[in-house]
Coordinates of C-alpha atoms (C1' of nucleotides) in Angstrom, one line a residue:
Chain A
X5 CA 125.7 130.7 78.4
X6 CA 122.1 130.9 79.8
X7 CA 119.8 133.7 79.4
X8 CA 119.6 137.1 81.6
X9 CA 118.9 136.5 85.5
X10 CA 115.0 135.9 86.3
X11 CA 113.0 138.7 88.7
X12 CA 114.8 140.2 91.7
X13 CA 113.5 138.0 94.3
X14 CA 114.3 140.2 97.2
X15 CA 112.4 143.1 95.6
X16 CA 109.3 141.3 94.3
X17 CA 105.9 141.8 96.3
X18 CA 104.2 138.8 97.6
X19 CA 100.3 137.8 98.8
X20 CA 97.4 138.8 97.5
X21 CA 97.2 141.0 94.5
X22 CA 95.7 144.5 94.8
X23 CA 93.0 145.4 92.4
X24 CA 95.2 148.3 91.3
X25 CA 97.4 145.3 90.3
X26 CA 95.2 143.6 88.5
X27 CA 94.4 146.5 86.7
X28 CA 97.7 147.2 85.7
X29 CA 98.7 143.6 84.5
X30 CA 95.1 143.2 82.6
X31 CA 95.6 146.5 80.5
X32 CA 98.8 146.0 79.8
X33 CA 98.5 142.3 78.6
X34 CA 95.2 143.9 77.1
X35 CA 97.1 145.9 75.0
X36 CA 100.5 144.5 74.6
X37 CA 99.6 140.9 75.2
X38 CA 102.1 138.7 77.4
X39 CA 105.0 139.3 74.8
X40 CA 105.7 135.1 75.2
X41 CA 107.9 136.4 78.1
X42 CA 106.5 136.7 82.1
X43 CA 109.8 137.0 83.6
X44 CA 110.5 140.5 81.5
X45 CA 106.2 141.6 82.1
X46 CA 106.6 142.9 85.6
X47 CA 109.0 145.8 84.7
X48 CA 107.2 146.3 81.5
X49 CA 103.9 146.8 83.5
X50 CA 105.3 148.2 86.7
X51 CA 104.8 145.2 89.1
X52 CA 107.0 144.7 92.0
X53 CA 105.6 140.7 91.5
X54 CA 107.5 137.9 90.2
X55 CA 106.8 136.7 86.4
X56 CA 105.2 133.3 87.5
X57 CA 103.2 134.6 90.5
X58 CA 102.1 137.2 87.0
X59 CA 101.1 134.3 84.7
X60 CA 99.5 132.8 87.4
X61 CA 97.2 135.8 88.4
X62 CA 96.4 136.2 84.9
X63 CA 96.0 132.4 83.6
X64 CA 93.8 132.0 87.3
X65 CA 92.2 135.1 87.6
X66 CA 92.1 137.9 85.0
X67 CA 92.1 135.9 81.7
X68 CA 88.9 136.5 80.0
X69 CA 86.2 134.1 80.2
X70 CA 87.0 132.6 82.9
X71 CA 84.6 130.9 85.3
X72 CA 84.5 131.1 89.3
X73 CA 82.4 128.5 91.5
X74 CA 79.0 127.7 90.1
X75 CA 79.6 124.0 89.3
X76 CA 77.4 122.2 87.2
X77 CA 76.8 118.8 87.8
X78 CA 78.1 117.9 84.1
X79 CA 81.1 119.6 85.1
X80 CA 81.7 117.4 87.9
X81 CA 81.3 114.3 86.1
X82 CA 83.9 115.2 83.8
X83 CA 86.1 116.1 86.5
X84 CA 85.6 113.0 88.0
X85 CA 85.6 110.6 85.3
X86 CA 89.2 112.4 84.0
X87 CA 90.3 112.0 87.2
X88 CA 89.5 108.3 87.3
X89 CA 90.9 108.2 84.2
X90 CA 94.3 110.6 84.1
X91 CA 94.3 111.2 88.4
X92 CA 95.2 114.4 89.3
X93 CA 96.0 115.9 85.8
X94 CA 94.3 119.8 86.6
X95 CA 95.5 120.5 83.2
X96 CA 94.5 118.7 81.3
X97 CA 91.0 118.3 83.5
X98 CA 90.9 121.7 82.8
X99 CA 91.2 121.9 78.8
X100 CA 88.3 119.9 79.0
X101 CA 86.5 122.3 80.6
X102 CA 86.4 125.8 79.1
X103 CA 86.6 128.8 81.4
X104 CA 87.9 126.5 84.0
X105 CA 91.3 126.7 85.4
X106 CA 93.3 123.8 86.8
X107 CA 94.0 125.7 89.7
X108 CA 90.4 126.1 89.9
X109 CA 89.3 122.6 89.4
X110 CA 92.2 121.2 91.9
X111 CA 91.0 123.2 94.6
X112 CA 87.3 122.3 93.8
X113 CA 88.4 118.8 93.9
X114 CA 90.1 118.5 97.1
X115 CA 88.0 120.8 98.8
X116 CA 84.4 119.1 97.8
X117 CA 84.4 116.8 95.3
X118 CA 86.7 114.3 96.7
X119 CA 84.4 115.2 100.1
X120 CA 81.2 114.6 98.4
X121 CA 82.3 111.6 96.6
X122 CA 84.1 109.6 99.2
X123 CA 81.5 110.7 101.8
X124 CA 78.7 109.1 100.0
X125 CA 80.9 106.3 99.8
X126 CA 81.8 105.7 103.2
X127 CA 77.9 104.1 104.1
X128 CA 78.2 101.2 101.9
X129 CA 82.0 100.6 102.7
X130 CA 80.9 100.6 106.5
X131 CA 78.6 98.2 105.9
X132 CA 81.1 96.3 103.9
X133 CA 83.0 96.4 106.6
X134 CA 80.6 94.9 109.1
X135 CA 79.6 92.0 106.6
X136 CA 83.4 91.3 106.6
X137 CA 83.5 90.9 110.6
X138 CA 84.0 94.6 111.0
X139 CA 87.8 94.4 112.2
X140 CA 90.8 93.8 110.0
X141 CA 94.1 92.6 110.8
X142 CA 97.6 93.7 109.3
X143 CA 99.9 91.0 107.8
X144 CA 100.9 89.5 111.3
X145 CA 97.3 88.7 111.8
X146 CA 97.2 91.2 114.8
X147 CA 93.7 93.2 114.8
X148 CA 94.3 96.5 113.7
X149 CA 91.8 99.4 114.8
X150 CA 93.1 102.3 112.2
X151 CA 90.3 101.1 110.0
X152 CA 87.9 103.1 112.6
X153 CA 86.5 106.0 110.6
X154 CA 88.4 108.5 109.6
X155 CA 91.9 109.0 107.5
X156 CA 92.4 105.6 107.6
X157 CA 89.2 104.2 106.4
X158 CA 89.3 106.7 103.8
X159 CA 92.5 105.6 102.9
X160 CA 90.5 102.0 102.3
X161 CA 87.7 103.7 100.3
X162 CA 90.3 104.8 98.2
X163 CA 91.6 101.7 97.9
X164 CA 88.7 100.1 97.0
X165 CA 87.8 102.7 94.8
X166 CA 91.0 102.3 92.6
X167 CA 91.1 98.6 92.6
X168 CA 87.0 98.7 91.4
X169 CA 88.0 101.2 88.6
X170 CA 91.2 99.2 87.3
X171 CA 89.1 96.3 87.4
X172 CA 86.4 98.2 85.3
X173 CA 88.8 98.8 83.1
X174 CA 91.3 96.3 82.9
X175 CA 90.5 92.6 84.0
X176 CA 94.1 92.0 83.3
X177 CA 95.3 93.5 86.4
X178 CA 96.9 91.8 89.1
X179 CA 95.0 94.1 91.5
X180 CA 91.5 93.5 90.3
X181 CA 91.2 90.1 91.4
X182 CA 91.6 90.1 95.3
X183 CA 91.0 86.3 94.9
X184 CA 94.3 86.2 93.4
X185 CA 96.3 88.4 95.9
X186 CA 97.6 85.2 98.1
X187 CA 98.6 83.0 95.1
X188 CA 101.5 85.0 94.3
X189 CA 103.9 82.5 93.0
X190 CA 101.0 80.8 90.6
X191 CA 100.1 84.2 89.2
X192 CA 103.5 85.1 89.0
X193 CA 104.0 81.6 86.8
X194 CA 100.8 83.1 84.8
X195 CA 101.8 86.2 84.2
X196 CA 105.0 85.2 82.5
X197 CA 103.0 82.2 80.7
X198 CA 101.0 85.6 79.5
X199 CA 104.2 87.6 79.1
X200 CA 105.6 84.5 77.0
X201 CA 102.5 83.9 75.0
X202 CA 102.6 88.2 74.3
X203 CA 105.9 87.6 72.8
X204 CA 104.7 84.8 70.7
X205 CA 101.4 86.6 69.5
X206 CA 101.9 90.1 70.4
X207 CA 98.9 91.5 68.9
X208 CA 96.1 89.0 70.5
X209 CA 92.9 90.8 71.0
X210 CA 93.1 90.4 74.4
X211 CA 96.5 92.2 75.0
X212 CA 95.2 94.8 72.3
X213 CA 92.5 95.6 75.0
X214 CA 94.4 95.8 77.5
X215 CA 97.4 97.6 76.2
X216 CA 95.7 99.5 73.4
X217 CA 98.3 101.0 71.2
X218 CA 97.1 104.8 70.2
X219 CA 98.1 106.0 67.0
X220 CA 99.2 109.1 65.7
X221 CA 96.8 111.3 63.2
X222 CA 98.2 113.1 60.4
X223 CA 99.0 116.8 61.4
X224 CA 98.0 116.6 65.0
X225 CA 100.7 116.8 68.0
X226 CA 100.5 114.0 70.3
X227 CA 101.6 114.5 74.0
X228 CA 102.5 111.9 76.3
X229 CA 100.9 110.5 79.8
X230 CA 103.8 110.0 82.1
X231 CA 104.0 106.5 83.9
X232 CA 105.9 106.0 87.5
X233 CA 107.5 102.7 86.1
X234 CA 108.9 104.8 83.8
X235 CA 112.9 103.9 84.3
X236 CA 111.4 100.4 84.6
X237 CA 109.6 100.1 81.5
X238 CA 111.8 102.0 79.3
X239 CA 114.5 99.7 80.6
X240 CA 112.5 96.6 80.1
X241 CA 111.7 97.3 76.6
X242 CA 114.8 98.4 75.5
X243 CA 116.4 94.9 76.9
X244 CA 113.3 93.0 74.9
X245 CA 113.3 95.1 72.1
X246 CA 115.9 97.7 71.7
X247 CA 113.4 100.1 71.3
X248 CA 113.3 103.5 74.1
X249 CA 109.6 104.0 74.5
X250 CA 111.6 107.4 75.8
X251 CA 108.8 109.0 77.2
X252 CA 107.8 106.2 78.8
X253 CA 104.2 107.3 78.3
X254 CA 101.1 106.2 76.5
X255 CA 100.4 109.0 73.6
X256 CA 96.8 111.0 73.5
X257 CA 95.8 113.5 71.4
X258 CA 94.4 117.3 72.9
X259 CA 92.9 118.9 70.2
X260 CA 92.0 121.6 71.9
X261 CA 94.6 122.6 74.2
X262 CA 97.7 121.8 71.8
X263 CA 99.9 123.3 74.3
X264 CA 99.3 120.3 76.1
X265 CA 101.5 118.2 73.3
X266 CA 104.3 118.3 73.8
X267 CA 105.6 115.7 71.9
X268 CA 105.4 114.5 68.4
X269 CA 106.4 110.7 68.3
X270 CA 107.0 109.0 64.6
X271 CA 104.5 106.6 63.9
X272 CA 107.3 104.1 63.5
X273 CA 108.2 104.3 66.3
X274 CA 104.9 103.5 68.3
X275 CA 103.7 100.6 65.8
X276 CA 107.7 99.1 66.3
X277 CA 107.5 99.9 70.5
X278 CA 104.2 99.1 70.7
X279 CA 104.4 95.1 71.8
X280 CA 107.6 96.6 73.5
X281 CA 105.0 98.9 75.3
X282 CA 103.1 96.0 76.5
X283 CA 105.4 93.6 77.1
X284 CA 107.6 95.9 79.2
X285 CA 104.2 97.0 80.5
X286 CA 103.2 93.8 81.9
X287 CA 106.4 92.9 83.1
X288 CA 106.6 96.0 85.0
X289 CA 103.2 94.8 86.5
X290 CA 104.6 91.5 87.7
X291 CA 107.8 93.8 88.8
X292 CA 105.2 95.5 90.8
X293 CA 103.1 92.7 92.0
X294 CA 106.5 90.8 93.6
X295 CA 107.3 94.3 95.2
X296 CA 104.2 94.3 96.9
X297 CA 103.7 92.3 100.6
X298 CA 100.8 90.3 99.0
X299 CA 100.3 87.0 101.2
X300 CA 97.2 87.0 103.5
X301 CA 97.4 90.9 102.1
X302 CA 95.5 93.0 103.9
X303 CA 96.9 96.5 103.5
X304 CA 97.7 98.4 106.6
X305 CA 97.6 101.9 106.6
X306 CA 101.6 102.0 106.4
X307 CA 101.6 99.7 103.9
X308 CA 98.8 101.9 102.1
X309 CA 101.5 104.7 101.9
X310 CA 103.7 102.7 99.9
X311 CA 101.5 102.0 97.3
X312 CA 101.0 104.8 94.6
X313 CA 97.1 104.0 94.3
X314 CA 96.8 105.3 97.5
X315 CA 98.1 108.6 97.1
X316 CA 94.5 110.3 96.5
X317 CA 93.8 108.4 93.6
X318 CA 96.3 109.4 91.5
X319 CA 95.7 106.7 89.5
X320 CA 98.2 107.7 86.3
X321 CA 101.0 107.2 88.6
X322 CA 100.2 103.4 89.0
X323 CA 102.5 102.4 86.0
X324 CA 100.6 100.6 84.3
X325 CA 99.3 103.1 82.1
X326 CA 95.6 101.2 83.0
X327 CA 94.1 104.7 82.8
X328 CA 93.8 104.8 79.1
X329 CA 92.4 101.2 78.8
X330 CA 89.0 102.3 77.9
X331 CA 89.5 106.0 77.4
X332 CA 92.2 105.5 74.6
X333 CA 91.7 102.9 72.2
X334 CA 93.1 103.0 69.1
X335 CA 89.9 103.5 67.3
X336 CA 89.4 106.9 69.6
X337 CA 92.9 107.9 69.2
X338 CA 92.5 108.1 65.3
X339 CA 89.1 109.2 65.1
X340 CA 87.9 111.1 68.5
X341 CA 91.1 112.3 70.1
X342 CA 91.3 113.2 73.4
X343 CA 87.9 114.6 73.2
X344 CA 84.2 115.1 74.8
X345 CA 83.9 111.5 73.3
X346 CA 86.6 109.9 75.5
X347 CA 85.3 112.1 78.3
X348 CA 81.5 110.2 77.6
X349 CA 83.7 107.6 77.8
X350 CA 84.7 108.1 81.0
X351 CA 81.7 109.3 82.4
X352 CA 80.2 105.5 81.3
X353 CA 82.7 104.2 83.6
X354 CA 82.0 106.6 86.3
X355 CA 78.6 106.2 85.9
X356 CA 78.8 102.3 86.0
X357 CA 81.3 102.6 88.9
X358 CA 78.6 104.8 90.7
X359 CA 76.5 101.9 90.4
X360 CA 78.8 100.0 91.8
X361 CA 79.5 101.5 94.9
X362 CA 75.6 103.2 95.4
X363 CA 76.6 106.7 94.7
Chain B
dA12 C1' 79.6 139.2 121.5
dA13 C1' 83.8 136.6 121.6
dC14 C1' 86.3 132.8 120.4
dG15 C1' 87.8 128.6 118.1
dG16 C1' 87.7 125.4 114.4
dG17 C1' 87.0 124.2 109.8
dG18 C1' 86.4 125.0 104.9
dG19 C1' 87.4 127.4 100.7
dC20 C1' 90.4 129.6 97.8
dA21 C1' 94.3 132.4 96.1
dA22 C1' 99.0 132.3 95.9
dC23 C1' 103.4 130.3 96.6
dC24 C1' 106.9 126.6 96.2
dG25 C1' 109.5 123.3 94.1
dC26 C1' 110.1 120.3 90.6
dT27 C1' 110.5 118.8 85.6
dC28 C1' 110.7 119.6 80.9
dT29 C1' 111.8 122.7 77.1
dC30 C1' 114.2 126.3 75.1
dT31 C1' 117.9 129.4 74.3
dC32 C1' 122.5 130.9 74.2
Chain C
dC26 C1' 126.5 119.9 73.7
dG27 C1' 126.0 121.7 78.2
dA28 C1' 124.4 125.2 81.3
dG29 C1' 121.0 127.9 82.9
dA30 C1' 116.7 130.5 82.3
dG31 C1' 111.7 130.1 81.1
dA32 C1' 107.4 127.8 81.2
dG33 C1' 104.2 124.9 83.0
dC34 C1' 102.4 121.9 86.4
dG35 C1' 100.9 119.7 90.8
dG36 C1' 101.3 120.0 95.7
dT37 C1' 101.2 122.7 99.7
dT38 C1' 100.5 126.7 102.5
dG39 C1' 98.4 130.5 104.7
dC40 C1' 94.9 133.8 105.0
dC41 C1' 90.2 134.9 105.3
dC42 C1' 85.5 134.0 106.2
dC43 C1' 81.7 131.5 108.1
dC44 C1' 79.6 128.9 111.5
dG45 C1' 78.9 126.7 115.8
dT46 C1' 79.5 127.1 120.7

DNA sequence: AACGGGGGCAACCGCTCTCTC
DNA sequence: CGAGAGAGCGGTTGCCCCCGT
């Protein structure tokens, strides 16, 4: 059996809340607290509103200390550099920010910092363009004008964007080196030689950079970053290894928002899935790389769609779990967590990546 | 002054994971 | 152990306001 029914949703109010509403739900929770139960709050308070649209006014709106507008230019690098590092993880973002909510920090995001970031981008990639020729053509050689400014060429910047951070932070991947894109079957050859050689010496320096292997501390919940080749790699490593990385995820640490860890893995079993992690994780890259239309490969705005790195940025859903090359080492995961450190961290590579592109 | 378009933001929706019965 | 509710999250929507014409 399941618990009791949620809210009435016929008889709930919707839209914007009232101030009387507000000032109903903030005495209440002032006095009573939430009670670990928003579905129930509403009656409790008198609210004709739904428990989650509740929370949510509270967690966005009338939770103490919380912050509206005003941000500081420190607080946009950190929301940029997480986002280059984790994509489009408010949450999180937000736990590094205090007083900010993630509904807060998405909407600043998409409605000005993405603007101000890409837009100050878009020069140079213009005249990258025009140094290229100033056309492209899709894969049939056929001149394609969607590159004109606009969603498209955005689209591109994006692109670009992506494949400049990955290769900031991981030289290993196939996308970083458009010099390789046409040579698929040789880099496929290379990348099992590497896969092969991983299996032989799983813990070369090289492969430690590149798939760093976080480790637990003592007493301190580690959550898990979700990856899109997450059937894949769990599958992968269970046929090399026998091992379910079952989260499919690369572990951090979130000192301060421990709600945010969810799950507590045994050390065990991250030192024993951890060559299985990268293993799995590079053969879900070469998985990845032979999915992709790569000869003469110049993406197409169709053919943009289908890859995940276009999807704004959302870099953590590439797969290959490159967001935590840099950010996570296993040095930082003992000692710094998933701290301001990492964030510094990140903000290094943002910076460097603004130098890059002539932010 | 009126109108239309765009931007910003609050709130909702739908999904996934966790928890409880 | 399975079913279903609760909690949390990211994406999307719709309203409101501002600005340009």
């Amino acid at each position: 059996m399941g618990r009791a029914p949620c809210c009435d949703k016929a008889n709930v109010k919707k839209g914007p809340w009232s101030p009387e509403e507000d000032a109903k739900l903030k005495a209440y929770i002032d006095q009573h607290g939430t009670g670990g139960n928003w579905i129930a709050l509403p009656q409790k308070v008198g609210l004709k509103r739904c428990g989650k649209s509740c929370r949510l006014r509270w967690l966005n709106y009338l939770r103490p200390n919380i912050k509206h507008g005003g941000f500081s230019e420190e607080e946009d690098n950190i929301i940029c550099s997480l986002y280059i590092s984790i994509g489009s993880r408010w949450s999180i973002i937000a736990a590094q920010l205090p007083g900010r909510t993630d509904n807060d920090i998405k909407n600043y995001w998409n409605t000005r910092l993405k603007k101000k970031l890409l837009g100050r981008r878009k020069q140079s990639n213009m005249n990258n363009m025009s140094s290229m020729g100033g056309e492209t053509k899709d894969a049939n050689g056929q001149e394609d004008d969607s590159y004109s400014p606009g969603l498209s060429s955005s689209a591109f910047e994006r692109l670009q964007l992506h494949m400049q951070l990955q290769s900031l932070q991981n030289p290993l991947s196939f996308y970083n080196n458009p010099a390789l894109w046409p040579k698929l079957h040789p880099l496929h050859e290379k990348m099992i030689q590497n896969l092969q050689s991983l299996n032989e010496f799983p813990n070369t320096p090289l492969m430690d950079h590149a798939f760093p292997s976080p480790q637990p501390v003592q007493g301190q919940k580690v959550g898990f970053y979700e990856s899109p080749t997450a059937a894949k790699v769990n599958e992968l490593e269970k046929s090399l290894h026998g091992i379910s990385s079952s989260d499919n995820s690369v572990a951090f640490i979130n000192e301060n928002n421990p709600m945010d860890s969810t799950h507590v893995p045994k050390a065990n079993d991250i030192e024993q899935s951890n060559a299985g992690i990268q293993a799995s994780v590079f053969q879900a890259e070469i998985d990845n790389f032979l999915n992709t239309k790569t000869v003469d490969f110049v993406p197409r705005e169709d053919q943009m769609a289908e890859f995940d790195c276009f999807k704004e940025m959302n870099v953590s859903k590439d797969g290959v779990l490159w967001w935590s090359m840099n950010d996570f080492d296993t040095r930082s995961a003992s000692l710094n967590s998933w701290d301001s450190t990492s964030v510094l961290h990140s903000q290094q590579i943002f910076q460097e990546y603004e130098l890059g592109y002539n932010l």
